[in-house]
Coordinates of C-alpha atoms in Angstrom, one line a residue:
M19 CA 129.8 203.1 105.4
G20 CA 131.2 200.5 103.2
I21 CA 129.0 198.6 100.6
R22 CA 128.0 194.9 101.6
L23 CA 128.5 192.4 99.1
N24 CA 126.0 189.4 98.8
Y25 CA 128.2 186.6 97.9
K26 CA 125.5 183.9 97.4
V27 CA 124.3 185.8 94.4
H28 CA 126.3 184.2 92.5
S29 CA 126.7 180.8 94.1
Q30 CA 124.3 178.0 95.2
F31 CA 123.5 176.7 98.6
T32 CA 122.2 174.1 101.1
V33 CA 119.0 174.8 102.9
A34 CA 118.5 173.1 106.0
L35 CA 114.7 172.2 106.9
K36 CA 112.3 169.9 108.1
I37 CA 111.8 168.6 104.4
S38 CA 107.9 168.9 103.1
D39 CA 106.3 168.9 99.7
T40 CA 105.6 172.5 100.2
Q41 CA 109.0 173.3 100.7
V42 CA 110.4 171.4 98.1
R43 CA 107.9 172.9 95.6
K44 CA 109.0 176.3 97.1
Y45 CA 112.9 176.1 96.3
L46 CA 112.4 174.3 93.4
R47 CA 111.3 177.8 92.1
D48 CA 114.8 179.2 93.9
P49 CA 117.5 178.7 91.4
M50 CA 119.9 179.6 94.0
V51 CA 119.1 176.7 96.3
R52 CA 121.4 173.4 95.1
Q53 CA 119.8 170.9 97.5
L54 CA 117.6 170.8 100.8
K55 CA 118.9 169.1 104.0
D56 CA 116.3 167.5 106.5
V57 CA 117.1 168.4 110.2
R58 CA 115.8 164.8 111.2
S59 CA 118.4 163.0 109.6
S60 CA 121.3 162.7 106.9
L61 CA 119.0 163.3 104.2
Y62 CA 119.4 165.4 101.0
L63 CA 117.2 166.3 98.0
R64 CA 119.4 167.7 95.4
F65 CA 117.7 169.6 92.6
N66 CA 118.5 168.6 88.8
A67 CA 119.6 171.1 86.4
A68 CA 116.0 171.5 85.0
R69 CA 114.7 172.1 88.1
T70 CA 111.8 169.8 87.5
G71 CA 112.6 167.2 90.6
G72 CA 115.6 165.7 92.1
T73 CA 117.4 162.9 93.8
W74 CA 117.3 162.0 97.1
W75 CA 120.4 160.9 98.9
L76 CA 121.1 159.3 102.2
Y77 CA 124.9 159.7 103.8
Q78 CA 126.2 157.0 106.2
Y79 CA 128.9 158.2 108.1
K80 CA 131.4 155.3 108.2
N81 CA 135.0 155.7 109.6
G82 CA 135.1 159.0 109.5
E83 CA 134.1 159.4 105.6
Q84 CA 130.6 160.3 104.5
V85 CA 129.2 157.1 102.2
P86 CA 126.3 158.5 99.8
H87 CA 123.0 156.3 99.2
R88 CA 121.0 157.1 96.4
I89 CA 117.3 156.1 97.6
G90 CA 115.0 157.6 95.2
T91 CA 114.1 160.4 93.0
Y92 CA 111.5 163.4 93.4
P93 CA 108.6 163.6 92.4
A94 CA 108.6 160.0 91.9
T95 CA 109.0 159.6 95.7
Q96 CA 107.2 162.5 97.4
A97 CA 108.7 164.2 100.8
K98 CA 105.6 162.9 102.8
D99 CA 106.9 158.9 101.7
I100 CA 110.6 159.4 102.1
M101 CA 111.0 159.1 105.9
D102 CA 109.5 155.5 105.3
L103 CA 112.1 154.7 102.5
V104 CA 115.0 156.6 104.8
S105 CA 113.8 154.1 107.6
A106 CA 113.8 151.0 105.4
T107 CA 117.3 152.1 104.1
T108 CA 118.7 152.7 107.4
V109 CA 117.9 149.0 108.3
Q110 CA 119.5 147.6 105.2
I111 CA 122.6 149.6 105.9
A112 CA 122.8 148.5 109.2
K113 CA 122.6 145.0 108.0
S114 CA 125.5 145.9 105.6
N115 CA 123.3 145.0 102.6
V116 CA 123.6 146.8 99.2
V117 CA 120.9 149.6 99.3
N118 CA 119.1 148.7 95.8
F119 CA 117.4 151.7 94.6
R120 CA 115.1 151.5 91.5
R121 CA 115.5 154.5 89.6
F122 CA 112.5 155.0 87.8
E123 CA 112.4 158.6 86.1
T124 CA 110.5 158.0 82.8
V125 CA 107.5 155.6 82.3
D126 CA 109.3 153.4 80.1
Q127 CA 111.5 152.5 82.8
L128 CA 108.7 151.9 85.0
I129 CA 106.8 149.4 82.5
D130 CA 110.3 147.5 81.9
W131 CA 110.3 147.0 85.4
H132 CA 107.1 145.8 85.8
V133 CA 107.1 143.2 82.9
T134 CA 110.5 141.7 84.3
R135 CA 109.1 141.6 87.7
Q136 CA 106.2 139.6 86.1
F137 CA 108.3 137.0 84.3
K138 CA 110.5 136.5 87.7
L139 CA 107.5 135.8 89.5
G140 CA 106.3 133.1 87.2
K141 CA 102.6 133.5 88.7
S142 CA 101.0 134.3 85.4
S143 CA 100.6 131.7 82.4
K144 CA 103.1 131.5 79.5
E145 CA 100.4 132.9 77.2
R146 CA 99.6 136.0 79.8
L147 CA 103.5 136.8 79.9
A148 CA 104.1 136.8 76.3
N149 CA 101.0 138.9 75.7
I150 CA 102.4 141.7 78.4
K151 CA 105.6 141.4 76.9
S152 CA 104.4 142.0 73.3
M153 CA 102.1 145.0 74.4
A154 CA 105.0 146.2 76.4
N155 CA 107.8 146.2 73.7
R156 CA 105.4 147.1 70.7
H157 CA 103.2 149.7 72.0
L158 CA 103.7 151.2 75.9
M159 CA 107.5 151.4 75.9
G160 CA 107.6 153.2 72.6
I161 CA 104.7 155.5 73.3
F162 CA 105.8 156.7 76.4
H163 CA 109.6 156.5 75.8
G164 CA 111.4 159.4 77.8
E165 CA 108.3 160.7 79.5
P166 CA 108.7 161.8 83.1
I167 CA 107.0 159.5 85.5
M168 CA 105.2 161.8 87.0
T169 CA 103.8 163.9 84.0
I170 CA 101.6 161.2 82.8
D171 CA 97.8 162.0 83.1
A172 CA 94.4 160.9 81.5
E173 CA 95.0 163.7 78.6
L174 CA 98.1 162.4 77.8
I175 CA 97.1 158.7 77.7
D176 CA 94.0 159.9 75.6
E177 CA 96.2 161.4 73.1
E178 CA 99.1 159.3 73.0
L179 CA 97.5 155.7 73.7
I180 CA 93.6 155.4 73.4
Q181 CA 93.0 157.7 70.4
P182 CA 95.8 156.4 68.0
M183 CA 94.9 152.7 68.9
F184 CA 91.5 152.8 68.0
E185 CA 92.5 154.8 64.9
S186 CA 95.1 152.1 63.7
G187 CA 91.9 149.7 63.7
L188 CA 93.0 147.9 67.3
S189 CA 90.0 146.0 69.1
L190 CA 88.7 147.8 72.3
S191 CA 89.7 144.8 74.5
Y192 CA 93.3 144.7 73.5
V193 CA 93.3 148.8 74.3
K194 CA 91.8 148.0 77.5
A195 CA 94.4 145.5 78.2
M196 CA 97.2 148.2 77.2
F197 CA 95.7 150.3 79.4
N198 CA 95.5 148.0 82.4
L199 CA 99.1 146.9 81.9
L200 CA 100.2 150.6 82.3
K201 CA 97.7 151.4 85.2
S202 CA 99.0 147.9 86.6
A203 CA 102.7 149.1 86.6
Y204 CA 102.0 152.2 88.8
T205 CA 99.7 150.5 91.2
T206 CA 102.4 147.9 92.0
A207 CA 105.3 150.5 92.1
K208 CA 103.2 152.4 94.7
R209 CA 102.2 149.4 96.7
L210 CA 106.1 148.3 96.9
K211 CA 107.0 152.1 97.7
H212 CA 109.4 152.4 94.7
I213 CA 107.2 155.8 93.9
G214 CA 105.5 157.7 96.6
V215 CA 102.7 158.7 94.2
N216 CA 100.2 157.1 91.6
P217 CA 99.4 159.5 89.4
L218 CA 96.7 157.3 87.6
A219 CA 95.2 156.0 91.0
D220 CA 91.8 158.0 89.9
V221 CA 92.1 157.3 86.1
H222 CA 89.8 154.7 84.8
F223 CA 89.2 153.3 81.3
R224 CA 85.8 154.4 81.2
D225 CA 87.0 158.3 81.6
F226 CA 87.8 158.1 78.0
F227 CA 84.6 157.5 76.6
P228 CA 81.0 159.5 76.8
D229 CA 78.6 158.8 80.0
N230 CA 76.2 156.9 77.5
F231 CA 78.9 154.7 75.8
S232 CA 78.7 150.7 76.8
I233 CA 82.1 148.9 76.9
T234 CA 80.4 145.6 76.9
K235 CA 78.0 146.4 74.1
A236 CA 81.2 147.9 72.0
Q237 CA 82.8 144.6 72.9
V238 CA 80.2 142.8 71.1
R239 CA 80.6 144.6 67.9
E240 CA 79.4 143.4 64.4
C241 CA 81.6 140.8 62.9
R242 CA 83.8 142.4 60.1
L243 CA 83.8 139.7 58.0
S244 CA 80.5 139.5 55.7
T245 CA 79.2 135.9 54.4
D246 CA 80.0 137.5 51.1
Q247 CA 83.6 137.9 51.8
V248 CA 84.2 134.2 52.8
P249 CA 85.3 133.3 49.1
D250 CA 87.7 135.8 48.9
A251 CA 88.9 134.8 52.3
L252 CA 89.2 131.1 51.4
K253 CA 91.0 132.4 48.2
A254 CA 93.4 134.2 50.1
L255 CA 94.6 131.4 52.0
D256 CA 95.9 129.9 48.6
F257 CA 98.7 132.3 48.8
T258 CA 99.8 131.9 52.6
D259 CA 101.8 129.2 54.3
N260 CA 100.3 125.8 55.4
P261 CA 100.3 126.8 59.2
T262 CA 98.6 129.7 58.9
R263 CA 96.0 128.4 56.1
L264 CA 95.5 125.3 58.4
L265 CA 95.0 127.8 61.8
V266 CA 92.2 129.7 59.7
M267 CA 90.8 126.8 58.2
M268 CA 90.2 124.8 61.6
M269 CA 88.8 128.3 63.0
L270 CA 86.5 128.9 60.0
G271 CA 85.5 125.3 59.7
H272 CA 84.5 124.5 63.3
G273 CA 84.0 127.8 64.9
S274 CA 86.9 127.2 67.6
R275 CA 88.1 129.9 69.3
I276 CA 91.8 130.6 68.4
G277 CA 93.1 130.3 72.0
E278 CA 91.7 126.6 71.9
T279 CA 92.8 126.1 68.5
R280 CA 96.4 127.2 68.5
K281 CA 97.1 124.6 71.3
A282 CA 95.8 121.6 69.2
K283 CA 97.6 118.5 69.7
W284 CA 98.0 115.5 67.4
C285 CA 97.2 113.4 70.3
N286 CA 93.9 115.0 70.5
V287 CA 93.2 114.4 66.8
S288 CA 91.8 111.1 65.8
I289 CA 91.7 109.8 62.3
T290 CA 90.0 106.5 63.4
T291 CA 87.3 108.4 65.3
K292 CA 86.9 111.2 63.0
C293 CA 87.0 113.8 65.8
W294 CA 89.2 116.6 67.3
T295 CA 89.1 116.7 71.1
I296 CA 90.0 119.8 73.1
P297 CA 90.8 119.0 76.6
S298 CA 88.8 120.9 79.3
G299 CA 92.3 122.6 80.3
D300 CA 92.4 124.4 77.1
T301 CA 89.1 125.4 76.6
K302 CA 87.6 128.8 77.9
T303 CA 84.5 126.9 79.4
R304 CA 86.7 124.2 80.9
Q305 CA 84.7 121.8 79.6
T306 CA 85.9 119.2 77.3
M307 CA 85.1 119.9 73.5
V308 CA 84.8 117.4 70.5
Y309 CA 84.5 118.3 67.0
P310 CA 83.7 116.1 64.2
L311 CA 86.0 115.9 61.6
S312 CA 84.5 115.7 57.8
D313 CA 86.3 114.0 55.0
P314 CA 88.0 116.5 53.5
M315 CA 89.6 118.0 56.7
I316 CA 90.9 114.8 57.6
E317 CA 92.4 114.6 54.1
L318 CA 94.0 118.3 54.8
L319 CA 95.0 117.3 58.2
Q320 CA 96.6 114.0 57.2
S321 CA 98.8 115.7 54.8
Y322 CA 99.7 118.6 57.0
R323 CA 101.0 116.1 59.4
Q324 CA 103.0 114.6 56.5
W325 CA 104.4 118.0 55.6
Q326 CA 105.7 118.3 58.9
S327 CA 107.2 115.3 59.3
E328 CA 109.0 116.1 55.8
L329 CA 110.3 119.1 58.0
G330 CA 111.7 117.1 60.5
Y331 CA 109.2 118.0 63.3
K332 CA 108.3 115.2 65.7
G333 CA 106.7 117.1 68.1
E334 CA 103.0 117.2 69.3
Y335 CA 101.6 120.6 68.5
L336 CA 100.0 120.9 64.9
F337 CA 101.1 124.9 65.7
P338 CA 104.9 124.6 67.0
I339 CA 106.2 128.0 67.2
D340 CA 109.2 126.3 65.4
L341 CA 110.4 123.0 64.3
R342 CA 112.7 122.8 67.6
S343 CA 110.4 124.2 70.2
G344 CA 108.2 122.0 72.8
S345 CA 105.6 125.1 72.6
C346 CA 102.9 125.8 70.5
I347 CA 102.6 129.5 69.2
Y348 CA 101.5 131.8 71.7
G349 CA 98.1 133.9 71.3
A350 CA 99.7 137.2 70.0
L351 CA 101.2 135.6 67.3
A352 CA 98.3 133.3 66.4
S353 CA 96.7 136.9 65.8
Q354 CA 98.9 138.1 63.7
L355 CA 99.0 134.9 61.4
V356 CA 95.1 135.4 61.1
K357 CA 95.6 139.3 60.6
S358 CA 98.0 138.5 57.7
V359 CA 95.6 136.7 55.8
S360 CA 92.9 139.5 56.1
N361 CA 95.2 142.3 55.9
A362 CA 93.8 143.2 59.5
A363 CA 90.4 143.8 58.1
W364 CA 89.1 140.8 60.3
S365 CA 90.1 138.6 63.2
G366 CA 90.2 135.3 64.5
H367 CA 87.0 135.9 66.5
D368 CA 85.1 137.2 63.3
L369 CA 85.8 133.8 61.5
R370 CA 84.0 132.4 64.9
K371 CA 81.3 134.8 64.4
R372 CA 80.6 134.3 60.6
A373 CA 80.6 130.3 61.2
R374 CA 77.8 130.9 63.6
S375 CA 75.7 133.0 61.2
I376 CA 76.3 130.7 58.6
W377 CA 75.1 127.9 60.3
A378 CA 71.8 129.7 60.8
D379 CA 71.7 130.6 57.3
I380 CA 72.0 127.0 56.4
G381 CA 69.4 125.6 58.7
I382 CA 71.3 123.9 61.2
D383 CA 69.3 123.7 64.5
Y384 CA 70.4 126.4 67.2
M385 CA 71.4 124.1 70.1
V386 CA 73.5 122.0 67.6
A387 CA 75.1 125.6 66.7
E388 CA 75.5 126.9 70.6
T389 CA 77.0 123.2 71.1
L390 CA 79.7 123.8 68.2
L391 CA 80.5 127.1 69.9
N392 CA 81.1 125.5 73.2
H393 CA 79.1 128.1 75.3
A394 CA 78.4 127.8 78.3
K395 CA 75.3 125.6 79.0
G396 CA 72.9 124.9 81.8
K397 CA 71.8 121.5 83.4
L398 CA 68.9 121.5 81.2
D399 CA 71.1 122.3 78.1
L400 CA 73.4 119.5 79.0
A401 CA 70.9 116.9 79.4
Y402 CA 69.3 117.5 75.7
I403 CA 72.7 117.7 74.5
H404 CA 73.7 114.5 76.0
T405 CA 70.5 112.8 74.3
H406 CA 70.4 114.7 71.0
I407 CA 73.1 116.7 69.8
E408 CA 75.9 114.6 69.5
L409 CA 74.4 112.6 66.9
Q410 CA 73.7 115.8 64.8
K411 CA 77.1 117.7 65.5
K412 CA 78.8 115.3 62.3
E413 CA 76.0 116.0 59.9
A414 CA 76.0 119.9 60.6
I415 CA 79.9 120.0 60.4
S416 CA 79.6 117.8 57.1
R417 CA 76.7 119.9 55.7
Y418 CA 78.7 123.2 56.3
H419 CA 82.1 121.9 54.8
E420 CA 80.1 121.2 51.7
W421 CA 78.9 124.8 51.8
L422 CA 82.5 126.4 52.3
K423 CA 83.8 124.0 48.9
S424 CA 80.8 125.4 47.1
C425 CA 82.6 129.1 47.9
W426 CA 85.9 127.9 47.1
R427 CA 86.0 124.7 45.5
T428 CA 89.9 124.1 46.8
C429 CA 89.7 125.3 50.1
F430 CA 90.6 122.0 51.7
R431 CA 93.1 120.8 49.2
P432 CA 95.7 118.6 50.9
V433 CA 99.3 120.4 51.6
S434 CA 101.7 119.7 48.9
I435 CA 105.0 117.8 50.2
D436 CA 106.7 119.8 47.4
Q437 CA 105.8 123.0 48.5
E438 CA 108.9 125.3 49.1
I439 CA 109.9 124.6 52.7
I440 CA 110.5 127.8 55.1
K441 CA 112.5 126.5 58.2
K442 CA 112.1 129.9 59.9
A443 CA 109.5 130.0 63.3
I444 CA 106.0 130.5 62.1

């Protein structure tokens, strides 16, 4: 009796079956199987060389020829979800539409798609779009570059994102925003059926902290700029550019929020009435805020506007993104300018906290201080404010600015028109 040779030992082959995730996992371990063919349709799953996944192909028979359509990858699209995709693709083919396959093989590809989609939708503010683009480009896409889309998990996020970001000094709120952007990308892709499984569905930001850790309390952290450090902070402004100097002085000088200050317009700065108005649409509380302007601050503002005019800027913003732009600087850039002064030791919010603390130290009334911070108020507070506090705000700001001058005598010095002009973006 002759020897029967198994010709399949050295050749890969196709297995026809009803494709399921169990069958896929089984045959992924068999190097002799090149692809799976679903018996219900002309659907194939072709394994990659590394045997870590594969590509879903749907064949269309047209004019006696096979026309392949690439409709997804595994494990991004699981077998349990593939038939829905087959049905949708078949409809598109029948309409003679081009099948648009979103190929998400790596995490950075998914994030890039998500950010691009947000810009196309245009439903978020310019500030929000700029922030998510910055987080994606500066952090997430680099951290997870080349990472297979389905291998991401809580352990990887903790090791590559959470711990390194905290070690580098980033705030809890910023790290949380990055995590939320990453999770949102996966959630959206799953909802739109670009991926069949969301590996982050059960991963939550709180999971990375002990049970007794309070995220809310952590966000209300101690001020990183002490009163004793204020003179050095003011001194550092002598060595920075004019826009950065004015941004910090207005925030420290009034206790204003960074998001409100960066949007300041010249039409809302009145030299005549000596006040700076922040419209309700630009404030966090959606209540119009009016800051009294001290004489030293007015002198600084007048010289700064003349400096802008010498540069050729005729726009409406105190802090334009460049000389030709019709936009103010975005939030992330404003934060960078502040951190360039502090060497990342403190932030814009720390300026606001320190101003509030100093007001208490120099005897400014509690309600006056709360009003200057533009905190949300009840009806009784509003009635009290209307009757009394508006008259006291000017005195409080003037006293506070004298205190700042005692820390660094030239902190309100006018901008020198002869200063070297830097025409690049702020």
